[in-house]
């Protein structure tokens, strides 16, 4: 039976944004979690060099696996053997590999709602059953050990995302440890999506590997390293499922692009440039949080969890609309500011939420706020519109 997969509605809005741009409109792209900065200069220089000298065959870079293993040591003090790292075409195939290796069709996999749209849809495409845990503002839209312990029956797996998309909230180390303990006790295998690690405004982000050595970790060059279109990421696979993961990657995906692997390795030493991006996001975050009350957001029942990391703000717009998709489309048509409708991330409450991505330049944030303030003020004047 074919799985019933929902569309990623922000893609439709982005298409509209590009059409409007082609018609001469000025557009600010805050709909995707996509750094506007491009790859770090050393990555570009390495790519140019390699293009002229490398035959670009199928290849998995050992130096890149070793460098990623070093990242775990440097960032978390965790030991990861390079052999346990599989280089993938981004986090998306890494998720497919982990799910396929660990679970069977019909298995129940728990995850937070709201959450990244592709988790639910990838699970459905693989004929697994998403078990969504409703995570509201009182838990900063994040999983808790208590919520995982309360699942009955226990699911086969749990997807953890911290910092999360669409909220940017981080699970504190003690809570993450408690989640890992509940999962160990109940035989629940964890897949931890750590794609937003490195993008934190509240200090270090703990990795699940510090608490659950048999967890899968997925990560990518798309966010911190600002290389989304290069399609490069990785999977840390636990020993017991490593051979299965290797068999799957060989059959489903072969190897990641050679060019991207060379460039990604060079990017990993561009600390100054990359930390400059984080500083810019921190500034954008502050501007956005300061401006939200002026947009009538984040007050009263519509509380906002300030993002600890990533580059998103998840905003309750329930006092303005019960249709976040048409709300975001109207905002785009009227102001040229493209955003993502909450329905992508939460099929139950998402009709009254929207997501702003602040992975754009600070000038664009300032301009977006200039355009949005009068627009939101107009909407506030006509509740229910
Ligand atoms: N995981 C999360 C939480 C994401 O937000 C995204 C993309 O936005 C992905 C995974 C997919 O990333 P990639 O570009 O590495 O496939």
Coordinates of C-alpha atoms and ligand atoms in Angstrom, one line a residue:
X1 CA 0.0 0.0 0.0
X2 CA 1.3 3.5 -0.9
X3 CA 1.9 5.7 2.2
X4 CA -0.1 8.8 2.5
X5 CA 2.5 11.6 2.7
X6 CA 1.7 15.2 3.4
X7 CA 3.4 17.9 1.3
X8 CA 6.0 20.2 2.9
X9 CA 3.8 23.3 2.6
X10 CA 6.7 25.8 3.1
X11 CA 8.0 24.5 -0.2
X12 CA 4.8 25.8 -1.9
X13 CA 5.2 29.1 -0.1
X14 CA 8.8 29.3 -1.2
X15 CA 7.8 28.7 -4.8
X16 CA 5.3 31.5 -4.5
X17 CA 8.0 33.7 -3.0
X18 CA 10.3 33.0 -6.0
X19 CA 7.4 33.8 -8.5
X20 CA 6.8 37.1 -6.7
X21 CA 10.5 37.8 -6.9
X22 CA 10.6 37.1 -10.6
X23 CA 7.8 39.6 -10.9
X24 CA 10.1 42.2 -9.4
X25 CA 8.9 42.0 -5.7
X26 CA 11.5 42.3 -2.9
X27 CA 11.4 39.1 -0.9
X28 CA 12.9 38.1 2.4
X29 CA 13.3 34.4 2.7
X30 CA 12.5 33.3 6.3
X31 CA 10.6 30.2 5.3
X32 CA 13.4 27.6 5.2
X33 CA 16.0 26.8 7.8
X34 CA 18.7 27.6 5.4
X35 CA 21.8 29.8 6.1
X36 CA 22.0 32.5 3.6
X37 CA 25.8 32.7 4.1
X38 CA 27.0 29.9 1.7
X39 CA 29.9 27.6 2.4
X40 CA 33.0 28.9 4.3
X41 CA 35.8 30.3 2.0
X42 CA 38.2 27.4 2.7
X43 CA 35.5 24.9 1.5
X44 CA 35.0 26.8 -1.7
X45 CA 38.8 27.0 -2.3
X46 CA 39.2 23.3 -1.7
X47 CA 36.3 22.5 -4.0
X48 CA 38.0 24.6 -6.8
X49 CA 41.2 22.8 -6.2
X50 CA 39.7 19.3 -6.2
X51 CA 37.6 19.9 -9.4
X52 CA 40.8 20.3 -11.4
X53 CA 42.6 17.4 -9.8
X54 CA 40.2 14.6 -8.7
X55 CA 38.4 12.1 -10.9
X56 CA 35.3 12.2 -8.6
X57 CA 34.6 8.5 -8.3
X58 CA 32.5 6.9 -5.7
X59 CA 34.3 7.5 -2.4
X60 CA 33.9 7.8 1.3
X61 CA 36.5 10.0 2.8
X62 CA 38.5 8.5 5.7
X63 CA 40.0 11.8 6.6
X64 CA 36.5 13.2 6.9
X65 CA 35.4 10.3 9.1
X66 CA 38.4 10.8 11.3
X67 CA 37.8 14.6 11.6
X68 CA 34.2 14.0 12.5
X69 CA 35.3 11.5 15.2
X70 CA 37.6 14.3 16.5
X71 CA 34.7 16.6 16.7
X72 CA 32.9 14.3 19.1
X73 CA 36.0 14.3 21.3
X74 CA 36.4 18.1 21.2
X75 CA 32.7 19.0 21.5
X76 CA 31.5 16.4 24.0
X77 CA 34.5 14.5 25.3
X78 CA 32.9 11.4 23.6
X79 CA 34.8 8.6 21.9
X80 CA 33.4 7.7 18.5
X81 CA 35.4 5.4 16.3
X82 CA 35.7 6.6 12.7
X83 CA 34.4 3.2 11.5
X84 CA 31.1 3.9 13.2
X85 CA 30.6 7.1 11.1
X86 CA 28.9 6.7 7.7
X87 CA 29.1 9.7 5.4
X88 CA 25.7 10.5 3.9
X89 CA 24.1 12.9 1.5
X90 CA 22.8 15.0 4.4
X91 CA 20.9 14.2 7.5
X92 CA 17.8 13.1 5.5
X93 CA 19.3 9.8 4.2
X94 CA 21.0 9.3 7.6
X95 CA 17.5 9.2 9.1
X96 CA 16.3 6.7 6.4
X97 CA 19.4 4.5 7.1
X98 CA 18.9 4.5 10.9
X99 CA 15.2 3.8 10.7
X100 CA 15.7 1.0 8.2
X101 CA 18.5 -0.6 10.1
X102 CA 16.8 -0.5 13.5
X103 CA 13.1 -1.0 12.8
X104 CA 10.5 -2.9 10.8
X105 CA 7.3 -1.8 9.0
X106 CA 4.6 -1.5 11.6
X107 CA 7.0 -0.5 14.4
X108 CA 5.8 2.4 16.5
X109 CA 8.3 5.3 16.7
X110 CA 7.7 8.2 19.1
X111 CA 8.6 11.8 18.5
X112 CA 7.7 15.3 19.7
X113 CA 4.9 17.3 18.2
X114 CA 5.7 19.9 17.0
X115 CA 8.6 18.5 15.1
X116 CA 10.4 18.5 11.8
X117 CA 7.9 17.6 9.1
X118 CA 10.1 14.9 7.5
X119 CA 10.2 12.7 10.7
X120 CA 6.5 12.0 10.4
X121 CA 6.5 11.6 6.7
X122 CA 9.6 9.5 6.5
X123 CA 8.2 7.2 9.1
X124 CA 5.0 6.9 7.1
X125 CA 6.9 6.3 3.8
X126 CA 8.7 3.4 5.6
X127 CA 5.4 2.1 6.8
X128 CA 6.3 2.7 10.4
X129 CA 3.8 4.3 12.8
X130 CA 4.6 7.8 14.2
X131 CA 3.5 8.1 17.9
X132 CA 3.4 11.9 18.4
X133 CA 3.9 13.2 21.9
X134 CA 2.0 16.5 22.3
X135 CA 4.7 18.9 23.7
X136 CA 3.2 22.3 24.6
X137 CA 4.6 25.6 25.8
X138 CA 4.7 24.3 29.4
X139 CA 7.6 21.9 28.4
X140 CA 9.0 24.4 25.9
X141 CA 7.7 22.1 23.1
X142 CA 10.2 19.4 24.0
X143 CA 10.2 15.8 25.1
X144 CA 10.5 14.9 28.7
X145 CA 11.5 11.6 30.4
X146 CA 8.0 11.6 32.0
X147 CA 6.3 11.8 28.7
X148 CA 8.4 8.9 27.3
X149 CA 7.8 6.8 30.4
X150 CA 4.1 7.4 30.1
X151 CA 3.8 5.9 26.6
X152 CA 1.8 2.7 26.7
X153 CA 2.8 0.4 25.1
X154 CA 6.5 1.3 24.8
X155 CA 7.4 2.3 21.3
X156 CA 10.2 0.6 19.5
X157 CA 12.0 3.8 18.9
X158 CA 12.3 7.5 19.8
X159 CA 13.4 10.4 17.7
X160 CA 15.0 13.1 19.8
X161 CA 15.8 16.6 18.3
X162 CA 17.7 19.1 20.4
X163 CA 17.9 21.9 19.4
X164 CA 14.6 21.3 17.8
X165 CA 13.0 22.4 14.6
X166 CA 10.6 24.4 14.6
X167 CA 11.2 25.7 18.1
X168 CA 15.0 25.8 18.7
X169 CA 14.6 24.6 22.2
X170 CA 17.2 22.4 23.8
X171 CA 16.7 19.4 26.2
X172 CA 18.9 20.1 29.3
X173 CA 21.6 17.5 30.0
X174 CA 19.9 16.0 33.1
X175 CA 16.6 15.6 31.2
X176 CA 18.4 14.0 28.2
X177 CA 20.1 11.6 30.6
X178 CA 16.7 10.8 32.2
X179 CA 15.2 10.2 28.7
X180 CA 18.1 7.9 27.8
X181 CA 17.6 6.0 31.1
X182 CA 13.9 5.5 30.5
X183 CA 14.6 4.3 26.9
X184 CA 17.3 1.9 28.2
X185 CA 14.9 0.5 30.8
X186 CA 12.0 0.1 28.3
X187 CA 14.1 -1.2 25.3
X188 CA 13.5 1.9 23.2
X189 CA 16.2 2.7 20.6
X190 CA 17.0 6.4 20.2
X191 CA 17.7 8.3 17.1
X192 CA 19.1 11.7 18.0
X193 CA 19.0 14.4 15.3
X194 CA 21.9 16.7 16.3
X195 CA 21.8 18.7 13.1
X196 CA 21.6 22.0 15.0
X197 CA 24.5 21.4 17.3
X198 CA 27.0 24.2 17.2
X199 CA 24.1 26.7 16.9
X200 CA 23.4 27.4 20.6
X201 CA 22.8 30.7 22.5
X202 CA 22.8 29.1 25.9
X203 CA 26.1 27.2 26.1
X204 CA 27.0 23.7 25.0
X205 CA 24.4 21.3 23.7
X206 CA 24.7 17.8 25.1
X207 CA 24.9 14.8 22.7
X208 CA 22.8 11.7 23.3
X209 CA 26.1 9.7 23.0
X210 CA 27.1 10.9 26.5
X211 CA 24.0 9.0 27.9
X212 CA 23.0 6.3 25.4
X213 CA 26.0 4.7 23.6
X214 CA 23.7 2.5 21.5
X215 CA 21.8 5.5 20.1
X216 CA 22.0 6.6 16.5
X217 CA 23.1 10.1 15.8
X218 CA 22.4 12.0 12.6
X219 CA 24.1 15.2 11.7
X220 CA 24.8 17.3 8.6
X221 CA 26.8 20.1 7.1
X222 CA 23.5 21.9 6.1
X223 CA 23.2 24.1 9.2
X224 CA 26.3 25.0 11.3
X225 CA 28.6 24.6 8.3
X226 CA 26.2 26.5 6.0
X227 CA 26.5 23.9 3.2
X228 CA 22.8 22.8 2.7
X229 CA 23.0 22.4 -1.1
X230 CA 26.3 20.4 -0.9
X231 CA 24.2 17.5 0.5
X232 CA 26.6 16.2 3.1
X233 CA 26.0 14.7 6.5
X234 CA 26.7 11.7 8.6
X235 CA 25.3 8.9 10.7
X236 CA 26.9 7.6 13.9
X237 CA 25.8 4.0 14.0
X238 CA 26.0 1.8 17.1
X239 CA 28.2 -1.4 16.9
X240 CA 25.3 -3.8 16.8
X241 CA 23.7 -2.3 13.7
X242 CA 26.8 -1.0 11.9
X243 CA 27.0 -3.8 9.4
X244 CA 23.3 -3.4 8.6
X245 CA 23.8 0.3 8.0
X246 CA 26.8 -0.3 5.8
X247 CA 24.8 -2.8 3.7
X248 CA 21.9 -0.4 3.4
X249 CA 24.0 2.7 2.4
X250 CA 25.8 0.6 -0.2
X251 CA 22.5 -0.4 -1.8
X252 CA 20.3 2.7 -1.2
X253 CA 22.7 5.6 -1.6
X254 CA 26.3 4.5 -2.5
X255 CA 28.4 7.4 -1.5
X256 CA 28.0 11.1 -0.8
X257 CA 29.4 13.6 -3.4
X258 CA 33.2 13.5 -3.4
X259 CA 33.4 17.3 -4.0
X260 CA 31.3 17.9 -0.9
X261 CA 33.3 15.6 1.2
X262 CA 36.6 17.4 0.3
X263 CA 35.0 20.8 0.9
X264 CA 33.3 19.7 4.1
X265 CA 36.6 18.6 5.6
X266 CA 38.1 22.0 4.8
X267 CA 35.0 23.7 6.3
X268 CA 35.5 22.0 9.7
X269 CA 38.5 24.1 10.4
X270 CA 36.8 27.4 9.5
X271 CA 35.9 28.1 13.2
X272 CA 36.2 31.9 13.0
X273 CA 33.9 32.2 10.0
X274 CA 31.4 29.7 11.4
X275 CA 31.4 31.3 14.9
X276 CA 30.8 34.6 13.1
X277 CA 27.6 33.1 11.7
X278 CA 26.5 32.1 15.1
X279 CA 27.2 35.6 16.5
X280 CA 25.0 37.0 13.6
X281 CA 22.2 34.6 14.4
X282 CA 22.4 35.5 18.1
X283 CA 22.0 39.1 17.1
X284 CA 19.0 38.3 14.8
X285 CA 17.5 36.2 17.6
X286 CA 17.7 39.1 20.0
X287 CA 16.2 41.5 17.5
X288 CA 13.3 39.1 16.8
X289 CA 12.6 38.4 20.4
X290 CA 12.6 42.1 21.2
X291 CA 10.3 42.9 18.3
X292 CA 7.7 40.1 19.0
X293 CA 5.6 42.1 21.5
X294 CA 5.3 44.8 18.9
X295 CA 3.9 42.2 16.5
X296 CA 1.4 41.2 19.2
X297 CA 3.1 37.8 19.6
X298 CA 4.3 36.0 22.7
X299 CA 1.8 37.6 25.0
X300 CA -1.0 36.2 27.1
X301 CA -1.9 32.6 26.3
X302 CA 0.2 32.7 23.1
X303 CA 3.5 32.3 24.9
X304 CA 6.8 31.8 23.1
X305 CA 9.7 29.7 24.2
X306 CA 12.8 31.7 23.3
X307 CA 15.0 29.5 21.1
X308 CA 18.1 28.1 22.9
X309 CA 19.6 27.1 19.6
X310 CA 19.0 26.6 15.9
X311 CA 17.6 29.7 14.1
X312 CA 13.8 29.5 14.5
X313 CA 11.0 31.2 16.4
X314 CA 7.8 29.2 16.8
X315 CA 5.0 31.7 17.4
X316 CA 1.4 31.3 18.5
X317 CA -0.8 33.3 16.1
X318 CA -4.0 31.7 17.4
X319 CA -5.4 35.2 18.3
X320 CA -5.1 36.2 14.6
X321 CA -6.0 33.2 12.6
X322 CA -7.0 29.5 12.6
X323 CA -5.4 28.9 9.2
X324 CA -1.6 29.4 9.4
X325 CA -1.2 28.5 5.8
X326 CA -3.4 31.2 4.4
X327 CA -2.0 33.6 7.1
X328 CA 1.6 33.0 5.9
X329 CA 0.6 33.3 2.3
X330 CA -1.2 36.6 2.9
X331 CA 1.8 37.9 4.8
X332 CA 4.1 36.9 1.9
X333 CA 1.8 38.6 -0.7
X334 CA 1.4 41.8 1.3
X335 CA 4.9 42.3 2.6
X336 CA 7.3 40.0 0.7
X337 CA 8.3 38.2 4.0
X338 CA 8.2 34.4 3.5
X339 CA 7.7 32.3 6.6
X340 CA 6.6 28.7 7.3
X341 CA 3.1 27.7 8.3
X342 CA 2.7 25.8 11.6
X343 CA 0.7 23.0 9.9
X344 CA 4.0 21.6 8.5
X345 CA 5.3 20.9 12.0
X346 CA 2.2 20.1 14.0
X347 CA -0.9 18.6 12.3
X348 CA -3.0 19.2 15.5
X349 CA -2.2 22.7 16.7
X350 CA -0.1 24.0 13.8
X351 CA -3.1 25.8 12.3
X352 CA -2.4 28.4 15.0
X353 CA 1.4 28.6 14.8
X354 CA 4.0 29.9 12.4
X355 CA 7.7 29.6 12.2
X356 CA 10.2 32.3 11.4
X357 CA 13.7 31.4 10.4
X358 CA 16.3 34.0 11.3
X359 CA 19.2 32.4 9.3
X360 CA 19.3 35.5 7.1
X361 CA 21.3 38.7 7.4
X362 CA 20.7 41.1 10.2
X363 CA 19.8 43.8 7.6
X364 CA 17.1 41.4 6.3
X365 CA 15.7 40.8 9.8
X366 CA 15.5 44.6 10.4
X367 CA 13.7 45.1 7.1
X368 CA 11.4 42.1 7.7
X369 CA 10.4 43.6 11.0
X370 CA 9.8 47.0 9.5
X371 CA 7.4 45.4 7.0
X372 CA 5.7 43.1 9.4
X373 CA 5.0 45.6 12.2
X374 CA 2.2 47.5 10.4
X375 CA 0.9 44.4 8.8
X376 CA 0.5 42.6 12.2
X377 CA -1.0 45.7 13.7
X378 CA -3.6 45.6 11.0
X379 CA -4.4 42.0 11.6
X380 CA -4.7 42.6 15.4
X381 CA -7.3 45.2 14.6
X382 CA -9.5 42.5 13.0
X383 CA -9.4 39.4 15.1
X384 CA -10.6 36.3 13.4
X385 CA -9.5 37.6 10.0
Ligands
LIG1 N1 16.7 17.4 10.5 C1 16.2 18.6 10.8 C2 15.7 18.9 12.2 C3 16.1 19.6 9.9 O1 15.6 20.8 10.2 C4 16.5 19.3 8.5 C5 16.4 20.3 7.5 O2 15.9 21.4 7.7 C6 17.0 18.0 8.3 C7 17.1 17.1 9.3 C8 17.5 17.7 6.9 O3 18.8 18.1 6.7 P1 19.7 17.7 5.5 O4 19.8 19.0 4.7 O5 21.0 17.5 6.1 O6 19.2 16.6 4.8

